[in-house]
mmCIF file of C-alpha atoms in Angstrom:
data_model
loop_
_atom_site.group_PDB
_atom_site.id
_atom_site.type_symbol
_atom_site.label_atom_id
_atom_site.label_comp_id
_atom_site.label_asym_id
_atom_site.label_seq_id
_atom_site.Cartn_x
_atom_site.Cartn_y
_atom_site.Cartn_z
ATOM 1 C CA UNK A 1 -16.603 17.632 -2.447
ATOM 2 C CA UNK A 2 -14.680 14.732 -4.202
ATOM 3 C CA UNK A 3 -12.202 13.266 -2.291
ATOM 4 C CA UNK A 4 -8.229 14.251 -4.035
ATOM 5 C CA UNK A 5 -6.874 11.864 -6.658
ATOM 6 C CA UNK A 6 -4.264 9.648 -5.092
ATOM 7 C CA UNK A 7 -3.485 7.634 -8.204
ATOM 8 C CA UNK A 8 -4.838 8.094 -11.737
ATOM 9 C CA UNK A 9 -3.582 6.360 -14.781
ATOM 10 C CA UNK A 10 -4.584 7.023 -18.292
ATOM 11 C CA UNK A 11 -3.834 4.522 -20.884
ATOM 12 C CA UNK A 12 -1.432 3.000 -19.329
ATOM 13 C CA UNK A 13 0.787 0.612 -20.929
ATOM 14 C CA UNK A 14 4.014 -1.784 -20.220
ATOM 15 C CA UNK A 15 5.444 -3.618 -23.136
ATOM 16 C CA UNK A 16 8.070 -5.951 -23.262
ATOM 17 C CA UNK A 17 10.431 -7.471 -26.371
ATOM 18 C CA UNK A 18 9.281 -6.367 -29.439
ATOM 19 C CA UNK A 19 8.500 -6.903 -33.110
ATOM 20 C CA UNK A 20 6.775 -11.123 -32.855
ATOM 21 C CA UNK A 21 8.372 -11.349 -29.331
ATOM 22 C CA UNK A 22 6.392 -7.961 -28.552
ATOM 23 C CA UNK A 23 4.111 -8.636 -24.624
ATOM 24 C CA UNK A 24 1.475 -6.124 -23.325
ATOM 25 C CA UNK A 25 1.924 -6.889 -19.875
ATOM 26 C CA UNK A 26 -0.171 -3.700 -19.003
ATOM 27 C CA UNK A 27 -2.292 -2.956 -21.734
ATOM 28 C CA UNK A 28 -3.814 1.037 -22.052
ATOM 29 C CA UNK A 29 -5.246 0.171 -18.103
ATOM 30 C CA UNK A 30 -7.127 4.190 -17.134
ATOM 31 C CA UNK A 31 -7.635 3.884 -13.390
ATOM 32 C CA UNK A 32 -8.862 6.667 -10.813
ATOM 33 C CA UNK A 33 -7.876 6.036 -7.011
ATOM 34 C CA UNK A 34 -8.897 8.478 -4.230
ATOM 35 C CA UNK A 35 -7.880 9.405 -0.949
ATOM 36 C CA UNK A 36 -9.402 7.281 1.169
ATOM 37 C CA UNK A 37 -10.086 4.131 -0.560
ATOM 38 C CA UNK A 38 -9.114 0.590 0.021
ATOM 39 C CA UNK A 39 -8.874 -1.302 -3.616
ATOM 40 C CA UNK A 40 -7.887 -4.906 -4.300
ATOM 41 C CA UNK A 41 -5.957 -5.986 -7.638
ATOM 42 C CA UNK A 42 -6.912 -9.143 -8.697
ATOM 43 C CA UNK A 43 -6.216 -11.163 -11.446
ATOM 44 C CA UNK A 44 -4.444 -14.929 -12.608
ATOM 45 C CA UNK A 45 -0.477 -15.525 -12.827
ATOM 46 C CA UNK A 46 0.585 -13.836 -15.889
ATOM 47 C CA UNK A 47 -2.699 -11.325 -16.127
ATOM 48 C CA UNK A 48 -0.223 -8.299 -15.481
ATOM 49 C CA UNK A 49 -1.249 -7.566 -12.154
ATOM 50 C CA UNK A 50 2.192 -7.359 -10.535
ATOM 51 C CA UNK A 51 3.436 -5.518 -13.657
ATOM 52 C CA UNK A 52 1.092 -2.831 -12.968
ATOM 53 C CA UNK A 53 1.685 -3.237 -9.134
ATOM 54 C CA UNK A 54 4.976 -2.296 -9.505
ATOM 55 C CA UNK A 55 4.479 0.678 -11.889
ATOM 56 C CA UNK A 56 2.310 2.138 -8.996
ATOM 57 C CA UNK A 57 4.686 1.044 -6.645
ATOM 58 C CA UNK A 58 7.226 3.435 -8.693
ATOM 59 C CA UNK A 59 9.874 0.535 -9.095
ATOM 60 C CA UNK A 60 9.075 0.388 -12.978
ATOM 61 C CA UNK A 61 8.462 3.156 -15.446
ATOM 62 C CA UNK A 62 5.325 2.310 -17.939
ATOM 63 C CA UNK A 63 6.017 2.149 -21.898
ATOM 64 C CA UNK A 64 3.096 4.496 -23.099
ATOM 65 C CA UNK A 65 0.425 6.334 -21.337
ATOM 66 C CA UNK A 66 0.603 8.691 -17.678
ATOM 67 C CA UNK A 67 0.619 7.941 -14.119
ATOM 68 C CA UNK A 68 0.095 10.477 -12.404
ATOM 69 C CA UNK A 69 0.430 10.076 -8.234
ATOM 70 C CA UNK A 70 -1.380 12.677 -5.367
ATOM 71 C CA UNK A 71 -1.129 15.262 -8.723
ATOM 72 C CA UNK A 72 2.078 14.796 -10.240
ATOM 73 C CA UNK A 73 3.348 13.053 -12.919
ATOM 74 C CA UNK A 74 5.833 10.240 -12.252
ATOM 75 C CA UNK A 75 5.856 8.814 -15.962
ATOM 76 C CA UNK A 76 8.950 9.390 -17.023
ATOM 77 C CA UNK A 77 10.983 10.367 -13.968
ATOM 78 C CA UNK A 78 14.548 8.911 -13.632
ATOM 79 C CA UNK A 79 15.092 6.076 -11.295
ATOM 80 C CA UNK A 80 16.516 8.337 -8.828
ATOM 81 C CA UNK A 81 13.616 10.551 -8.443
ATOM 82 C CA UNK A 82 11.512 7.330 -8.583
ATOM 83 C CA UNK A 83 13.344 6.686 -5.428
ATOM 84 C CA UNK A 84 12.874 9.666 -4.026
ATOM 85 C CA UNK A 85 9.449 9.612 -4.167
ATOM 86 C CA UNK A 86 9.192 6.267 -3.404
ATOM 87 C CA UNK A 87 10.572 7.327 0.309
ATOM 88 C CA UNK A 88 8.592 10.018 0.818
ATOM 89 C CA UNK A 89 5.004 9.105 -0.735
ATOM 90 C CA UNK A 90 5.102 5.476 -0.242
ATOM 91 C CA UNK A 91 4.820 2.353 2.265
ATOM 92 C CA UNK A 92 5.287 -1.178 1.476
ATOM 93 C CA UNK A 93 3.704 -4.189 2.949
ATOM 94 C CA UNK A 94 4.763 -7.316 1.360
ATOM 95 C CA UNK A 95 4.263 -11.176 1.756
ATOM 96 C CA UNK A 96 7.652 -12.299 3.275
ATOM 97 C CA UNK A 97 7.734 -8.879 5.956
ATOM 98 C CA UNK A 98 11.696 -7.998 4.363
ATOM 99 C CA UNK A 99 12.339 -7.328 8.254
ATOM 100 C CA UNK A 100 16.145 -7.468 8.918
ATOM 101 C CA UNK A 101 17.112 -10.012 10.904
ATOM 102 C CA UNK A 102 20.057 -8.759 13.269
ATOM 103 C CA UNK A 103 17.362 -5.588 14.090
ATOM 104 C CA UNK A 104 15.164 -5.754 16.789
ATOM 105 C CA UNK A 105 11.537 -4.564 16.021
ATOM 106 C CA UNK A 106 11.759 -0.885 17.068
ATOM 107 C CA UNK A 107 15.174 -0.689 15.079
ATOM 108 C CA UNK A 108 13.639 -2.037 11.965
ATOM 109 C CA UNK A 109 10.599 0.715 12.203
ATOM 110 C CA UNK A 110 12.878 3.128 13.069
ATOM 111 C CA UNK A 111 15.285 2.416 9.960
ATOM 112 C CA UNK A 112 13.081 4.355 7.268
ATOM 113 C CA UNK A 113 13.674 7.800 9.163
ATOM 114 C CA UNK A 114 17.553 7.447 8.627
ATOM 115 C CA UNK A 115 16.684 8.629 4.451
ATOM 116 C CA UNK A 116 13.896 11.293 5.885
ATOM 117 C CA UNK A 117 15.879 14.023 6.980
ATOM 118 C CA UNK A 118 12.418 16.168 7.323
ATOM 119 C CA UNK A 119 11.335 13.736 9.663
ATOM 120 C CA UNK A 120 12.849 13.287 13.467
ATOM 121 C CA UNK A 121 16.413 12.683 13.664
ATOM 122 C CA UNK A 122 17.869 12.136 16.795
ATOM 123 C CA UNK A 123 17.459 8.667 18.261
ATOM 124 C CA UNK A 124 15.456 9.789 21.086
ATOM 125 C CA UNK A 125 12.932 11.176 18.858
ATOM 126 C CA UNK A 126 13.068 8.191 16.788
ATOM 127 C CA UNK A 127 12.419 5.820 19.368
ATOM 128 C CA UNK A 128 9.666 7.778 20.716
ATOM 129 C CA UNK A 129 7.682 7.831 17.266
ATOM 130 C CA UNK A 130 8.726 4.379 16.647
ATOM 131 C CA UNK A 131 7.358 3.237 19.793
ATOM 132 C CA UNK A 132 4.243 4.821 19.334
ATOM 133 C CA UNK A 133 3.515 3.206 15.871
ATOM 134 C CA UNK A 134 4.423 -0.422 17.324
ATOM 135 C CA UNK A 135 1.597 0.274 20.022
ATOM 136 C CA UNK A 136 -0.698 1.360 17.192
ATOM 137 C CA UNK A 137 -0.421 -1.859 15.834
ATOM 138 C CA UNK A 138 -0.340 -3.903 19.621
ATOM 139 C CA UNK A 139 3.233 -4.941 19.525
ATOM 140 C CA UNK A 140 4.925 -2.725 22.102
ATOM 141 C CA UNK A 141 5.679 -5.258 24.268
ATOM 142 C CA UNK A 142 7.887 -7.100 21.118
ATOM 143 C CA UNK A 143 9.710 -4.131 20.747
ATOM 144 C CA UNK A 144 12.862 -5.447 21.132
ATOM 145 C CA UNK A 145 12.616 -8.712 20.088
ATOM 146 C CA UNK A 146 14.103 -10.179 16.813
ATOM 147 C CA UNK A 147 11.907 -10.617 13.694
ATOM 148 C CA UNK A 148 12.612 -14.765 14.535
ATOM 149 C CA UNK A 149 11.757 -14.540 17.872
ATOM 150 C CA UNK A 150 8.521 -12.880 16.577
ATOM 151 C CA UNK A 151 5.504 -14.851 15.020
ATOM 152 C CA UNK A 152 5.092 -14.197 11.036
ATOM 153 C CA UNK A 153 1.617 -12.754 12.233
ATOM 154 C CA UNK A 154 3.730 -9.975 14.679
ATOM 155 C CA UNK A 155 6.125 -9.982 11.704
ATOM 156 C CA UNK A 156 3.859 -8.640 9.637
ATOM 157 C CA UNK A 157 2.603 -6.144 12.126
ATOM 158 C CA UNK A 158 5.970 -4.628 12.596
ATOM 159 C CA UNK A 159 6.036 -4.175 8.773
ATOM 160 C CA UNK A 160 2.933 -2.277 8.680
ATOM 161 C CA UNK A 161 4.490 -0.083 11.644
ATOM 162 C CA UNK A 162 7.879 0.261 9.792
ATOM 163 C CA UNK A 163 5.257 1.538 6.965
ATOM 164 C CA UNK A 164 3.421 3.950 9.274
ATOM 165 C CA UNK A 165 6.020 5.890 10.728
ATOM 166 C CA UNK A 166 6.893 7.758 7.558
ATOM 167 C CA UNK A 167 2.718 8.677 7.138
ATOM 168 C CA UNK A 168 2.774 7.757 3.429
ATOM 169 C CA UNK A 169 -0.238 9.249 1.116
ATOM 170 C CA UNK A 170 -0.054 6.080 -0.105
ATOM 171 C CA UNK A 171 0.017 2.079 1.320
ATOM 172 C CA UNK A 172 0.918 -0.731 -1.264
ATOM 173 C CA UNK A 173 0.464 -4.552 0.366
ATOM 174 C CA UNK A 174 1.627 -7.361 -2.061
ATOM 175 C CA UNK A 175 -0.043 -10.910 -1.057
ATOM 176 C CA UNK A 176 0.151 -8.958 2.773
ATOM 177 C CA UNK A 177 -1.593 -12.197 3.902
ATOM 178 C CA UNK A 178 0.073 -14.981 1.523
ATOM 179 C CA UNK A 179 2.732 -16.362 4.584
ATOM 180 C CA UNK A 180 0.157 -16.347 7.120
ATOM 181 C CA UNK A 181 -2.224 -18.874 8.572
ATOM 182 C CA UNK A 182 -6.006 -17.994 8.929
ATOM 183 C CA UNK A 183 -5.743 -16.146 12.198
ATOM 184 C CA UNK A 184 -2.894 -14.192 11.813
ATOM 185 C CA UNK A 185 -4.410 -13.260 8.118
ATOM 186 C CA UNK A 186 -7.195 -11.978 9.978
ATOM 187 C CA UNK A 187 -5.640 -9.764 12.418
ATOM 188 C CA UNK A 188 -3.598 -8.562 9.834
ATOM 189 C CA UNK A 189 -6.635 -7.188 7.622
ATOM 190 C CA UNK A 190 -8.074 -6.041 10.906
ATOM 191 C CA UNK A 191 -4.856 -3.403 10.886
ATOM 192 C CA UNK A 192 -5.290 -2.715 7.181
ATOM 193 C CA UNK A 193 -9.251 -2.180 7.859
ATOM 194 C CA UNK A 194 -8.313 0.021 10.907
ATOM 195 C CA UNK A 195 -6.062 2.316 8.943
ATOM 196 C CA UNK A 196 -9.038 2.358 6.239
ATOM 197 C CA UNK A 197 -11.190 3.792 9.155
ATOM 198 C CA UNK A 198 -8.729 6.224 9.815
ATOM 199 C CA UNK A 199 -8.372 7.631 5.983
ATOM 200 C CA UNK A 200 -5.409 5.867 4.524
ATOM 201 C CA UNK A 201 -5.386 4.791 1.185
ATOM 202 C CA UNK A 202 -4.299 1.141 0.930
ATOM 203 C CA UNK A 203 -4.271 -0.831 -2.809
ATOM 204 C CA UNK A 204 -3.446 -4.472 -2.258
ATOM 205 C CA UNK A 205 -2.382 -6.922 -4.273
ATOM 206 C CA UNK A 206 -4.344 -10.510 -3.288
ATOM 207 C CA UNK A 207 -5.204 -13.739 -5.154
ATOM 208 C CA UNK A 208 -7.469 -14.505 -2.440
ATOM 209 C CA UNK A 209 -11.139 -14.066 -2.689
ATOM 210 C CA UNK A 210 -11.913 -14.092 1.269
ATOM 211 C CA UNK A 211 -9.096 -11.419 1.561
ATOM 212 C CA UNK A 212 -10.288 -8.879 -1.657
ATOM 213 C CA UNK A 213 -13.555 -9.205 0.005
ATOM 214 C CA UNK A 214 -12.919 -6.881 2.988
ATOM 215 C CA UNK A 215 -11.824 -3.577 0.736
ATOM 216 C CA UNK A 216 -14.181 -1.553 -0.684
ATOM 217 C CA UNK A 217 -13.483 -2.370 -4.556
ATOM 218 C CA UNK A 218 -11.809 -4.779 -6.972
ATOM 219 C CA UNK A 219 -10.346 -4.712 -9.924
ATOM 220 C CA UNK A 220 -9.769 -7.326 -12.182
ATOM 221 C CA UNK A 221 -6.747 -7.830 -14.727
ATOM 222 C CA UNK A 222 -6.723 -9.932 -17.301
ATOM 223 C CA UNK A 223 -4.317 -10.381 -20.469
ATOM 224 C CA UNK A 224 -3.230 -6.968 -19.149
ATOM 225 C CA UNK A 225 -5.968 -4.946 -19.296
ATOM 226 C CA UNK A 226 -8.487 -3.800 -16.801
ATOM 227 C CA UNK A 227 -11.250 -6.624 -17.344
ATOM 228 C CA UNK A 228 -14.077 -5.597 -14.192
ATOM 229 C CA UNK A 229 -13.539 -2.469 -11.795
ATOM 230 C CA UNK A 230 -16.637 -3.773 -8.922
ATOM 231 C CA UNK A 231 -17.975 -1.366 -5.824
ATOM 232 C CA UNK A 232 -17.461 -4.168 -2.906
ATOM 233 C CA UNK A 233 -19.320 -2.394 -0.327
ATOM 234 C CA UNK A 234 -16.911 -1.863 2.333
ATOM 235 C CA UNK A 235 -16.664 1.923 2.707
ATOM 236 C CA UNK A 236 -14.668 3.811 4.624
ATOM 237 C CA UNK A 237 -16.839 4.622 8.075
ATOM 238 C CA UNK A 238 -15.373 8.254 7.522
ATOM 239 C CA UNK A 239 -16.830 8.272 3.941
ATOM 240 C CA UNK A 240 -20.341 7.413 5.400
ATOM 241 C CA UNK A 241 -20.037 9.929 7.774
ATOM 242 C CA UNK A 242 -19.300 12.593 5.457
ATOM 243 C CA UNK A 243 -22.720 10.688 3.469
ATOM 244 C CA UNK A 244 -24.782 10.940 5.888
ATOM 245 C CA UNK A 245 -23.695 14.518 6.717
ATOM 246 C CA UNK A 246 -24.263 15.784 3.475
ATOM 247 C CA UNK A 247 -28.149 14.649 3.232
ATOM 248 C CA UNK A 248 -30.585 16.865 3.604
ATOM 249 C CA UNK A 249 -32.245 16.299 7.167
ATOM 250 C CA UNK A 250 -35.559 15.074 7.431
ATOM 251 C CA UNK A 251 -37.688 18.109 8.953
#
């Protein structure tokens, strides 16, 4: 059985100005995203890869066409409701961490439960769950450290966990790796390939050719529309599984 739709767009489109002055910074772009998957965006400055990054990232309604997200369409939703589901259905990962400073680490994971109220509420529970996340990602010990007494590398990880502990359908990474030096990079798409093991479905944003290479697909932008969509051979181990499962066994 097909795996659900996470994201689908069909001819999606953002425009800008108008008349002579009129940009396609997303032009008529009909993508298909499943549960499961881990897909890189790729494309030059100006190709309209952040433009469309951020209409998936519900911060930015499109001009023409649908997207539709885990089976309902967002299109045309008011900004409020964009922020609603934004908090619910969402996690972001981005380049500079956004960690506040005067929190320690288990305070900064903990922070997205305070607009949750169907998730834990009392700070006991909240500390608990947020505890558990920053082992998932090996930073326990750090958890009460300051994001600058913290390496951008453990940064990073305690964004990811701050991500986690609201279980989004849905994990959006912007340049997750552009702050980081080689090691920490790696360890950081170690997490992201970890929570691809596991089922999550992670699109990333990357300019990097080393770093698209570990998901499982690519797409390519250019001029704003969608110019390659490649199979990258990284699947999901629980995708295989269900593969080899489903074959007919050899008698």
């Amino acid at each position: 059985m097909e795996p659900r739709k996470i994201i689908e767009t069909i001819n999606l489109e953002k425009v800008y100005g108008n008349g002579e002055n009129e940009v396609k910074a997303v032009d008529s772009i009909s993508i298909t995203i499943h549960e499961g998957e881990f897909v890189a965006i790729m494309g030059p400055s100006g190709s309209g890869k952040s433009t469309l990054m951020n209409i998936l990232a519900c911060l930015d309604r499109p001009t023409g066409g649908s997207y539709i997200l885990n089976g309902m369409d967002v299109s045309n939703l008011s900004r409020t409701e964009l922020a609603r589901v934004r908090g619910k259905e969402l996690g972001f990962v981005f380049q500079s961490f956004n960690l506040l400073p005067r929190m320690s680490a288990i305070e900064n994971v903990m922070l997205p439960l305070m607009y949750r109220p169907d998730r834990p509420t009392t700070i006991p529970q909240r500390k608990e769950l947020a505890m558990q996340v920053l082992q998932s990602v090996g930073l326990a010990e750090r958890a009460h450290h300051l994001p600058s007494e913290l390496s951008g590398g453990q940064q990073q990880r305690v964004a990811i966990a701050r991500v986690l502990i609201n279980e989004p359908i849905l994990i959006l990474a912007d340049e997750p790796t552009g702050n980081l030096d080689t090691r920490s990079s790696e360890e950081i798409m170690g997490i992201l390939h970890d929570l691809h093991g596991r089922g999550r479905t992670i699109v990333m944003v990357t300019h990097e050719p080393d770093v698209a290479a570990h998901t499982e697909r690519i797409l390519h932008i250019r001029d704003g529309k969608l110019h390659s969509d490649e199979k990258n051979g990284h699947l999901n181990p629980n995708k295989i599984k269900q593969t080899i499962n489903s074959e007919p066994q050899k008698v």
